[in-house]
Coordinates of C-alpha atoms in Angstrom, one line a residue:
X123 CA 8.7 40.5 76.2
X124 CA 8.8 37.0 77.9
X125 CA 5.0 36.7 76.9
X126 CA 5.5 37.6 73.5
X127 CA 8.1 35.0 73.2
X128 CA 6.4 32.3 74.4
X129 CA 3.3 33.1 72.1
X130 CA 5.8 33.0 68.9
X131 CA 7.2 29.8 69.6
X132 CA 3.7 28.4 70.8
X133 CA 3.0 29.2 67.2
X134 CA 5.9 27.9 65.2
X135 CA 5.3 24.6 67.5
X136 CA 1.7 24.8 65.8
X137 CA 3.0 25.6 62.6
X138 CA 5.8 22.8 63.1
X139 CA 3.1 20.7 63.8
X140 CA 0.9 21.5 60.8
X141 CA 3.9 21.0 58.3
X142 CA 4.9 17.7 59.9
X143 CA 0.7 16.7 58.8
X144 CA 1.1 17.8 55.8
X145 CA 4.2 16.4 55.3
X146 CA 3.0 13.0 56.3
X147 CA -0.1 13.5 53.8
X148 CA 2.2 14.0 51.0
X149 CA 3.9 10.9 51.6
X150 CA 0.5 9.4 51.8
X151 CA -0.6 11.1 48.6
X152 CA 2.4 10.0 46.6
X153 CA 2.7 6.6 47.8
X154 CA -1.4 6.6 46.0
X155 CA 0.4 8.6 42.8
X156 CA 3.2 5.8 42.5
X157 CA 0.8 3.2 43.0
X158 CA -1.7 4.2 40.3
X159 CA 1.3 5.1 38.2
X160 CA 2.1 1.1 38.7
X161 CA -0.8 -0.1 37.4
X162 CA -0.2 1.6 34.0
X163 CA 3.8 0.4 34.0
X164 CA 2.9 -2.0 32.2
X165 CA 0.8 0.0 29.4
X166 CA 3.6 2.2 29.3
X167 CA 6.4 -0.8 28.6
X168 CA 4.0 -1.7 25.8
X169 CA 4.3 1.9 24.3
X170 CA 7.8 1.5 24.7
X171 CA 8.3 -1.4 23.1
X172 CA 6.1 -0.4 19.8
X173 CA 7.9 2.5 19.2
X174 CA 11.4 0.5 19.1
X175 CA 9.0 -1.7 16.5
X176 CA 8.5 1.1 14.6
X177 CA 12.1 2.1 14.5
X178 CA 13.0 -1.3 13.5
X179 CA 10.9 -1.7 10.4
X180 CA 13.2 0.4 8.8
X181 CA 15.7 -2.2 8.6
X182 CA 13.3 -4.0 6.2
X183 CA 12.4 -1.7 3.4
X184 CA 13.2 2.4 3.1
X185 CA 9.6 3.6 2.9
X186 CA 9.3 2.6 6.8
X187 CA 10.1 5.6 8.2
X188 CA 7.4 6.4 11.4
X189 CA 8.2 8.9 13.1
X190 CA 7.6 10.4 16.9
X191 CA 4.8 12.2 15.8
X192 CA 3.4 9.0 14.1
X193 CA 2.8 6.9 17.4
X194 CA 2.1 10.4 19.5
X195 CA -0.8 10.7 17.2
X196 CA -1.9 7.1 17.4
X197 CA -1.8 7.4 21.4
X198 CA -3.9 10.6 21.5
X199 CA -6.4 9.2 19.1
X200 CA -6.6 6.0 21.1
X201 CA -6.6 8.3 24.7
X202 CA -9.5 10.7 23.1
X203 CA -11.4 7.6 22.2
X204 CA -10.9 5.6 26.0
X205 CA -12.0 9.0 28.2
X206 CA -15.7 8.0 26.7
X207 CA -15.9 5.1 28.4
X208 CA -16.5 4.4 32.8
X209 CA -14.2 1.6 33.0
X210 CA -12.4 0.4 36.8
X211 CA -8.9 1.0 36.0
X212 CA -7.7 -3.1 35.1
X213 CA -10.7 -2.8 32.7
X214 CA -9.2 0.8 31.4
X215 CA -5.4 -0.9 31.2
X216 CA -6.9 -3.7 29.2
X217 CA -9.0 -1.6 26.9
X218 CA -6.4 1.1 26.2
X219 CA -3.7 -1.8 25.4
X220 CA -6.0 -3.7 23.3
X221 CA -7.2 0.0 21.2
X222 CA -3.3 0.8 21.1
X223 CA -2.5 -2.7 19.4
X224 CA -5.4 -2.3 17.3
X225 CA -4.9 1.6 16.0
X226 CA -0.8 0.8 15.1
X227 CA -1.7 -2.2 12.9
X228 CA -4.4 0.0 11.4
X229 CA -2.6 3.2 10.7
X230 CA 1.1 1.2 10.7
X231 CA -0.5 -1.6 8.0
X232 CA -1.3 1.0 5.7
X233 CA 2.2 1.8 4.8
X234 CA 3.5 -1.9 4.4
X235 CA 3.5 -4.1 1.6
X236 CA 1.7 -6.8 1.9
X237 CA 4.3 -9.3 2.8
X238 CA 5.6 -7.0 6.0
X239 CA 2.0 -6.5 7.2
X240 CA 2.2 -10.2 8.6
X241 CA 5.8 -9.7 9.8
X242 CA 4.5 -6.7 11.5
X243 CA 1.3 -8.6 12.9
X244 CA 3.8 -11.5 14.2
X245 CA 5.7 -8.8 15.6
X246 CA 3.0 -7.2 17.4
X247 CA 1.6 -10.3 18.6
X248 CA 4.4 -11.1 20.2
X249 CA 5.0 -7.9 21.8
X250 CA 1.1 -8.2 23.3
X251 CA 2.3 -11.4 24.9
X252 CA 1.5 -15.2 23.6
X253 CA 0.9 -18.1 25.9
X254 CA 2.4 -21.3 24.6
X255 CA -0.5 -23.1 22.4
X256 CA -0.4 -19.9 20.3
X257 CA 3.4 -19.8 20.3
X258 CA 3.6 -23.2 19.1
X259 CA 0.6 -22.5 16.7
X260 CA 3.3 -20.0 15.1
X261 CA 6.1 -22.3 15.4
X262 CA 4.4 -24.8 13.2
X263 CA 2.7 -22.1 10.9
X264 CA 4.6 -23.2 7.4
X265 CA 1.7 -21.3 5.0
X266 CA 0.4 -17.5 4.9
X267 CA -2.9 -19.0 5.7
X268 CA -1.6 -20.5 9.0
X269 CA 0.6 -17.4 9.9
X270 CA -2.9 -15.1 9.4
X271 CA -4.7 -18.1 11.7
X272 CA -2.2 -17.1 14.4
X273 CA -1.9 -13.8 14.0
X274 CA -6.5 -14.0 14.8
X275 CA -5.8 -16.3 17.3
X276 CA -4.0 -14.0 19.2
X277 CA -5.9 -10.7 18.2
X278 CA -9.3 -11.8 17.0
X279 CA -10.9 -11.9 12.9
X280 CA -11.4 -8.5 13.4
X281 CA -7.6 -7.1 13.8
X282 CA -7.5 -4.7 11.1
X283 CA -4.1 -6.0 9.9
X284 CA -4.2 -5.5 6.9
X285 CA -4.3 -1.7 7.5
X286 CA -6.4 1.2 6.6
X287 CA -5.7 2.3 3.5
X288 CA -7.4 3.2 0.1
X289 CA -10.5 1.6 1.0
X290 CA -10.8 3.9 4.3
X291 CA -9.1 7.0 2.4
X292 CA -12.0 9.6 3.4
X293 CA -11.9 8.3 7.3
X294 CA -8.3 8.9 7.0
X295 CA -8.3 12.2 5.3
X296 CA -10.9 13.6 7.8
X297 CA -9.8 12.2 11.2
X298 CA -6.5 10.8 11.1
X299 CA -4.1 13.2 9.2
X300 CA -4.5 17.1 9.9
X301 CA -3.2 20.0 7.6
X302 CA 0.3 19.9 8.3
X303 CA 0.6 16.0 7.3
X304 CA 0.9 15.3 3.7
X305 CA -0.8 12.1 2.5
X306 CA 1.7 10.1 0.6
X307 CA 0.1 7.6 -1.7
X308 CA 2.7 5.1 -3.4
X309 CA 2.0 2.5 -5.6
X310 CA 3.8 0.1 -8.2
X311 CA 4.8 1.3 -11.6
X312 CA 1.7 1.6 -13.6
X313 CA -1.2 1.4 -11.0
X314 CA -1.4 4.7 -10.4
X315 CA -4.1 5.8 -7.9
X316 CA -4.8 9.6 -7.8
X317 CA -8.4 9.0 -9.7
X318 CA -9.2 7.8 -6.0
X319 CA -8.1 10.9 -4.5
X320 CA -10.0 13.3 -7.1
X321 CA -12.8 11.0 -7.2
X322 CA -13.4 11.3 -3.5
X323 CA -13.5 15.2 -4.1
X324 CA -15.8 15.2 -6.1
X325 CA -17.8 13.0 -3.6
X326 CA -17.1 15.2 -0.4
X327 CA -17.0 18.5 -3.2
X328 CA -14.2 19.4 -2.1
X329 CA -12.0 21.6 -4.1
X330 CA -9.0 19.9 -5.3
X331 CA -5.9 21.0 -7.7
X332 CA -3.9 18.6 -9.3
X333 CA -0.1 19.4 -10.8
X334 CA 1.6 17.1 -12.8
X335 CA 5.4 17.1 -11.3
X336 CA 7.4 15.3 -14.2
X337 CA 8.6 18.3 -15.2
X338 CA 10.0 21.8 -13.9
X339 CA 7.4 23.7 -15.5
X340 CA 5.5 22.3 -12.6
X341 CA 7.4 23.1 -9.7
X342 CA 6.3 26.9 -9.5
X343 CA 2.7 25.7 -9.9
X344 CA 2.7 23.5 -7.2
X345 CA 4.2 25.9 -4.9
X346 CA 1.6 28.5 -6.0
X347 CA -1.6 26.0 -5.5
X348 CA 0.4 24.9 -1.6
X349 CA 0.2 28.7 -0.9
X350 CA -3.1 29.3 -1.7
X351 CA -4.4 25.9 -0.2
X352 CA -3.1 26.3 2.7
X353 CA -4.7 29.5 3.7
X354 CA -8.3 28.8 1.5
X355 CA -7.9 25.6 3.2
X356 CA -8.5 23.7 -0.1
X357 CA -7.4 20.5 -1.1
X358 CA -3.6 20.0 -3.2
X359 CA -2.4 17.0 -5.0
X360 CA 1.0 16.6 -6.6
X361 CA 0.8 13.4 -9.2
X362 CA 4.1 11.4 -10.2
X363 CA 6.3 13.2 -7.7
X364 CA 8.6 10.4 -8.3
X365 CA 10.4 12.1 -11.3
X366 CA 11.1 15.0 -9.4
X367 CA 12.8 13.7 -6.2
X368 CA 15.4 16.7 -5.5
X369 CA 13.0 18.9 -5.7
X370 CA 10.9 16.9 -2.7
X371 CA 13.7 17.3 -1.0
X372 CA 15.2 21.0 -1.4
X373 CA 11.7 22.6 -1.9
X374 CA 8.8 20.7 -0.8
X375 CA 10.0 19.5 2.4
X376 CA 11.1 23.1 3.7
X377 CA 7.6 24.6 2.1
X378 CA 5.6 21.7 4.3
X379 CA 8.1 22.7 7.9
X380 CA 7.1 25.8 7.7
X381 CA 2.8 24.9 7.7
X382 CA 1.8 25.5 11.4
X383 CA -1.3 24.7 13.2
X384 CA -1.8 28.2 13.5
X385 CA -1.0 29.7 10.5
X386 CA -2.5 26.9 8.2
X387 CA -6.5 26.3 7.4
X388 CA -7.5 23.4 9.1
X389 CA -9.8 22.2 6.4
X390 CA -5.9 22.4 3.8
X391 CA -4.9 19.3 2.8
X392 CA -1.8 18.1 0.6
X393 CA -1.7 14.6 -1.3
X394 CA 1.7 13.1 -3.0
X395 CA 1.3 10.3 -5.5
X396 CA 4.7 8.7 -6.1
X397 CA 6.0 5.1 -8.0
X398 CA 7.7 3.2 -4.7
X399 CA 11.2 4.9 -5.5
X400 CA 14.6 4.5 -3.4
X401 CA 15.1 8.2 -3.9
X402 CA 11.9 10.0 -1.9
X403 CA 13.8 11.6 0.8
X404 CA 13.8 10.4 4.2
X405 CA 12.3 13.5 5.3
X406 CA 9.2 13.6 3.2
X407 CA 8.7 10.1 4.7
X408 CA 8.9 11.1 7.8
X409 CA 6.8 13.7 7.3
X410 CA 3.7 11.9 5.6
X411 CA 1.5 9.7 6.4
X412 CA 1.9 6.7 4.0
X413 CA -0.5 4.6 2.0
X414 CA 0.7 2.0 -0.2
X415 CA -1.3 1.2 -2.9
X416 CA -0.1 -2.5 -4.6
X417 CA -1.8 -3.2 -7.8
X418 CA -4.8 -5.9 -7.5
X419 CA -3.1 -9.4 -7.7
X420 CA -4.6 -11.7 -10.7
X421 CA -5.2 -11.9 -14.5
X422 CA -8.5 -10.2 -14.2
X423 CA -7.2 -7.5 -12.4
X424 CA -4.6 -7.1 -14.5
X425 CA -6.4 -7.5 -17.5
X426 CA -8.8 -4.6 -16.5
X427 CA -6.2 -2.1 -15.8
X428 CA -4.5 -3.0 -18.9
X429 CA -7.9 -2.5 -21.1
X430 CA -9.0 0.8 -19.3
X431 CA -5.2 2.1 -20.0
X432 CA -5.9 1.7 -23.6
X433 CA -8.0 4.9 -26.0
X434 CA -11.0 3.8 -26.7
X435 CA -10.5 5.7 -30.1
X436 CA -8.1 2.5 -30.7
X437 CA -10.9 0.6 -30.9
X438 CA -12.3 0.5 -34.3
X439 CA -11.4 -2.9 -35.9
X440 CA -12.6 -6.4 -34.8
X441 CA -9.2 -7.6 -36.3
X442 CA -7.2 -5.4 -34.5
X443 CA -9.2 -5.5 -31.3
X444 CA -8.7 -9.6 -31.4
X445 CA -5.2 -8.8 -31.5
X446 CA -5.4 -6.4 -29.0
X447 CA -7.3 -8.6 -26.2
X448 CA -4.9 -11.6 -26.8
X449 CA -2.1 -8.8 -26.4
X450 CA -3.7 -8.4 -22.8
X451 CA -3.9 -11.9 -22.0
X452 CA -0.1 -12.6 -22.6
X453 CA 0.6 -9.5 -20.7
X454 CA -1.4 -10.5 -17.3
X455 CA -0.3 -13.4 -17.5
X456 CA 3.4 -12.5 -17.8
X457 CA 2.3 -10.7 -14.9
X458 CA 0.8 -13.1 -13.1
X459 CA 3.8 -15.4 -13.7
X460 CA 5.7 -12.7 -11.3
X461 CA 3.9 -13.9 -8.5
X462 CA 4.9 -17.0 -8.6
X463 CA 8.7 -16.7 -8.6
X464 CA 10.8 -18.8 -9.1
X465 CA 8.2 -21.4 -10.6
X466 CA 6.7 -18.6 -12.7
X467 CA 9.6 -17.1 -13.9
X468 CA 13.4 -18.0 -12.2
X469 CA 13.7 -14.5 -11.8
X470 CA 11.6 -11.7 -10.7
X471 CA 11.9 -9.1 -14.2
X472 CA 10.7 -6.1 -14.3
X473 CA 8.0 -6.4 -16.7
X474 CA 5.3 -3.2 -17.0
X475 CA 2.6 -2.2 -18.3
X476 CA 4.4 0.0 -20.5
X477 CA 5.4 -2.5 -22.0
X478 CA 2.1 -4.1 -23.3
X479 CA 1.2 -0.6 -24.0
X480 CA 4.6 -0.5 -26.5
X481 CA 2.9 -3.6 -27.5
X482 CA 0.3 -2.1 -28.8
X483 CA 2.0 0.8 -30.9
X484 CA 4.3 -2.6 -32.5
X485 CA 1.3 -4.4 -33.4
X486 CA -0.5 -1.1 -34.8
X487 CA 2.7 -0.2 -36.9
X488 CA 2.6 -3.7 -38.3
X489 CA -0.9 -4.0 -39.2
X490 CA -1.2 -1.0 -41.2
X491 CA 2.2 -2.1 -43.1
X492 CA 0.4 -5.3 -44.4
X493 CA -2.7 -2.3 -45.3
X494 CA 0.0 -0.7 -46.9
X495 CA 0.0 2.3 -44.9
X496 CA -3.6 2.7 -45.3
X497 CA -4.9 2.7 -41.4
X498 CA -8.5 2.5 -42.5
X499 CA -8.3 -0.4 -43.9
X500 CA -9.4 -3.5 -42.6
X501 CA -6.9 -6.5 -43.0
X502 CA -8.1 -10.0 -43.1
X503 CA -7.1 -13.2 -40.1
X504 CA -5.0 -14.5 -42.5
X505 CA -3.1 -11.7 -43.4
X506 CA -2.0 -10.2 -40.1
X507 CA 1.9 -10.3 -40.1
X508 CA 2.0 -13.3 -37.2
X509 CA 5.5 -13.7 -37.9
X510 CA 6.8 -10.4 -37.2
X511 CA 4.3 -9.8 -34.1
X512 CA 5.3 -13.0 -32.7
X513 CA 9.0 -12.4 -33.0
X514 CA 9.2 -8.8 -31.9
X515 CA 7.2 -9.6 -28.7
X516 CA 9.4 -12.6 -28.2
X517 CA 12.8 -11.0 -29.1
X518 CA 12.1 -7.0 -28.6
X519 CA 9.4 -6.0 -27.1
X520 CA 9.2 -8.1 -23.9
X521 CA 11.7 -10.9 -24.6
X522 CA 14.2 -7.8 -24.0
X523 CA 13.7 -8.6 -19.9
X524 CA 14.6 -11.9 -20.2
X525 CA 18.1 -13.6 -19.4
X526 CA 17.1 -16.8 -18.7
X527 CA 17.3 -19.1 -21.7
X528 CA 14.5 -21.3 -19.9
X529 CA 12.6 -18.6 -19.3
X530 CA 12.8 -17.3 -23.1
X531 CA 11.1 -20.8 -23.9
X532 CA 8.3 -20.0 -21.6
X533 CA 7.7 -16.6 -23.4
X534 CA 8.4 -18.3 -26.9
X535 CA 5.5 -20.6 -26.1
X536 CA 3.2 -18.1 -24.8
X537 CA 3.2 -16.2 -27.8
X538 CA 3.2 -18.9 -30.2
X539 CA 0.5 -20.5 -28.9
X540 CA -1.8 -17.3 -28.8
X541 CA -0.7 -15.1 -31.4
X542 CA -2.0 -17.1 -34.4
X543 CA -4.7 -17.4 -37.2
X544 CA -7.0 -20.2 -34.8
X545 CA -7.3 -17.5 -32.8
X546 CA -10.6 -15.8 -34.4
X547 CA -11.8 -19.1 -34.3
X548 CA -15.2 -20.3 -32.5
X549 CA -14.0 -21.6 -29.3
X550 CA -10.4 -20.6 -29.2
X551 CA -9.0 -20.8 -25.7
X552 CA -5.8 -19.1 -24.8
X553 CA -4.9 -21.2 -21.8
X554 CA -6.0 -24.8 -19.8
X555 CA -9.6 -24.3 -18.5
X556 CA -10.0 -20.7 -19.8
X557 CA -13.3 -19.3 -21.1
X558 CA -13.3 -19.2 -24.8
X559 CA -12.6 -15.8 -26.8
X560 CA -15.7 -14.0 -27.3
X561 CA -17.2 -14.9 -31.3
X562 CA -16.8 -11.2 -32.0
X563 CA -14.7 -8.3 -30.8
X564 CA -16.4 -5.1 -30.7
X565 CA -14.8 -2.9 -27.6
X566 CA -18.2 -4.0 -25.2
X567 CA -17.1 -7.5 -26.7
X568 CA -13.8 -7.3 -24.9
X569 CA -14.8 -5.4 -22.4
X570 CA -17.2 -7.8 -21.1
X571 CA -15.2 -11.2 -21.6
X572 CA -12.7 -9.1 -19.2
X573 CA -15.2 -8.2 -16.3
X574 CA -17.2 -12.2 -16.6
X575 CA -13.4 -13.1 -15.2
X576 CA -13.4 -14.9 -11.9
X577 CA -11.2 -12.6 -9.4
X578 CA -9.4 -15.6 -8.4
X579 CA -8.0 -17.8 -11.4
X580 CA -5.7 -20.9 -10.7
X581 CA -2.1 -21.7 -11.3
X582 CA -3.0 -24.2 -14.5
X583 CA -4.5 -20.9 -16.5
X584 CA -1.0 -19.6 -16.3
X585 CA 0.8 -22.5 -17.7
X586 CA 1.9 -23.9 -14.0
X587 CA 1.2 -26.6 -11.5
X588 CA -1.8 -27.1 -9.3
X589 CA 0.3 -26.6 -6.7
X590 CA 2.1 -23.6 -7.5
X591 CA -0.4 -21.6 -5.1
X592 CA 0.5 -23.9 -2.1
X593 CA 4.6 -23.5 -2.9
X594 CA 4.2 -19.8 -3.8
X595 CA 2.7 -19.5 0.0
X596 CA 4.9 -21.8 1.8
X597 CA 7.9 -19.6 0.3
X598 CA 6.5 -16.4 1.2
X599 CA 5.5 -17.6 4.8
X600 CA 9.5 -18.3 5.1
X601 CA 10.5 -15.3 3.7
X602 CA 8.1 -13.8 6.5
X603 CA 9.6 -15.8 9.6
X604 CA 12.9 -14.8 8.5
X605 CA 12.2 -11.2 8.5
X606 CA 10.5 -11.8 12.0
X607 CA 13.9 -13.4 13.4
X608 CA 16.1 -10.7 12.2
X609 CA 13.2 -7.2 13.4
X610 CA 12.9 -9.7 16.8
X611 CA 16.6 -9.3 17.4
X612 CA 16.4 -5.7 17.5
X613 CA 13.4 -5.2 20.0

């Protein structure tokens, strides 16, 4: 018994022995974990910090709403990307931080207007870490142009921004949004962007059905076409979901929580076009991945969408065409006055392109009353109704916008200086240094005075200073800084 004894403690003293090694290796082992887990400390306080960002834009307009998933799917993108590469692990830190930086302002850029994708690039750069030349490069930055020179400084030419947005829409369709996320593309009144979506259908033949939502004859459809979709693993899009906002909210929303990974064809995807509104719920946002889509700044730009807006079954009179093209000139650059607030006009009205289009229909009506009803007739120059187009545009038509008794003089001007009989002359010019109108005014006529345009057209076409462009930046790049401060006290 003795014997047996002595064997069983010989071998818990073995045993004891053993545990004690291991033990000791495990402390080893750890101390290795927690030091490796150092290293990446500081990758991980970078994370932290973003997401805060991210939280915080929301303080600066109500479309900013990222969510968890958001920055989880940024981060998995940016992990899958980094196990390709055989780096040591300072050059891994430094590679993952710089891809992480670099993914956000691309995904994050998209969904910001373009003012708040420099705050958010200042933001960012100072959450990478600035040493004090490029901190007193900011400090001194009074112009957008010297606010985008810091934010390369700090980030290199190549920083995407400016976002990924319409111009990468297939990349983002295929790789960065799956079939549970919607794609929500939002744009200004009038510029309305699904031809981009069903054009790149076409491309990629996908199959793709579209619902108009501005009215409840719609709703069932849409829900029937999601169903289908979904399972088919088609392609959806809902236009204008704007005018339907409480149904988003008590239908949509519930219909898009209950797509699962599992249950939903991978190859499904769901597209929402939408006017920026205050009223898209929170939880669509949140939900979505977001594009905004501004309208293309400029006269041609504006000028384009305006004529492409209009039937070309409209277009069947030189007279009336004439009228028509100086129409779209005072409308851009009403427009194009916007920009340039409060120079341009002292207030920031909400003028449309609805309203050039009511335009139209006015100067139509008119026309045919001085044909005496007759709309195949052809009236002459000289009897157009000048008067009443002139003073309905002034007073009705887009004069109805106006409060500003100094600003009603700039519109009175603009009209009266366009909307006359010299105007179908050879070598009329409707503003300082413009190209003159076009001899004739057939539709390719129009068309083509349009598209020879330069894309970038100075203040003095517009009736304004030389140096409205350097005021109009130096204004915004405050506006900019000032949203910096207040985001930087939060984070």
């Amino acid at each position: 018994d003795d014997d047996r004894v002595v064997a069983g403690m010989e071998t818990l003293m073995k045993e004891g022995a053993h545990v004690e090694e291991q033990i000791s290796k495990s402390a080893n082992i750890m101390v290795e974990v927690q030091h490796a887990i150092s290293k990446f400390e500081p990758l991980s306080d970078s994370c932290r910090k973003l997401f805060v960002l991210l939280e915080a834009m929301r303080e600066i307009h109500f479309l900013y709403e990222f969510s968890a998933r958001t920055f989880m799917n940024v981060l998995n993108s940016v992990l899958k990307e980094a196990r390709k590469n055989d780096e040591n692990d300072d050059e891994r830190l430094g590679s993952l931080t710089k891809s992480i930086f670099s993914e956000v302002a691309a995904r994050v850029g998209r969904g910001l207007l373009s003012e708040d994708k420099l705050v958010f690039s200042v933001l960012l750069a100072k959450l990478s870490g600035v040493d004090n030349a490029a901190t007193e490069q900011l400090e001194n930055a009074k112009t957008i142009e010297e606010i985008t020179a810091f934010i390369e400084t700090v980030f290199g030419a190549s920083f995407p921004w400016q976002g990924h947005g319409l111009t990468s829409l297939k990349t983002v369709t295929d790789e960065e949004i799956d079939a549970t996320t919607p794609l929500m593309l939002c744009s200004a009144p009038g510029h309305d962007v699904s031809g981009r979506v069903e054009a790149m259908a076409r491309e990629t033949k996908h199959e793709l059905a579209s619902v108009a939502m501005g009215s409840a004859e719609g709703f069932p459809t849409a829900e029937k076409y999601i169903a289908s979709a979904s399972k088919r693993g088609t392609w959806v899009m809902l236009k204008n979901c704007h005018l339907c906002t409480d149904w988003l909210k008590d239908t949509l929303v519930k219909k898009l929580q209950t797509l699962g990974t599992g249950t939903t064809h991978s190859d499904f995807r769901i597209f929402i076009t939408s006017e920026i509104n205050p009223k898209l719920p929170t939880s669509l946002l949140h939900l979505s991945d977001v594009i905004i889509a501004e309208a293309p700044s400029g006269l041609k730009a504006t000028l384009s969408r305006f004529f492409y807006s209009i039937s070309r079954e409209r277009f069947t009179d030189q007279v009336r065409n004439r009228l028509y093209l100086i129409l779209g000139w005072v409308h851009a650059v009403i427009q194009e006055r916007l920009r340039y607030v409060p120079a341009g006009w002292t207030e920031k009205y909400e003028f449309t392109e609805a309203d050039a289009i009511h335009a139209l229909d006015v100067i139509d009506s008119l026309v045919e009353g001085a044909a005496k009803g007759n709309k195949q007739q052809h009236v002459s120059p000289d009897k157009v109704p000048w008067d009443a187009i002139r003073s309905t545009l002034c007073k009705g038509v887009f004069g109805g916008r106006i409060t500003s008794p100094q600003d009603q003089v700039v519109l009175d001007n603009l009209v009266e200086s366009i909307f006359i009989v010299n105007c179908f002359d050879v070598g009329f010019k409707v503003g300082d240094g413009v190209p003159c109108l076009p001899e004739s005014t057939s539709m390719k006529d129009c068309f083509d005075w349009v598209e020879a345009l330069p894309s970038y057209t100075p203040p003095t076409w517009i009736g304004l200073d030389g140096e409205a462009e350097a005021v109009r930046s130096e204004m915004i790049a405050r506006s900019v800084m000032k949203k910096v401060d207040n985001i930087g006290i939060k984070i």
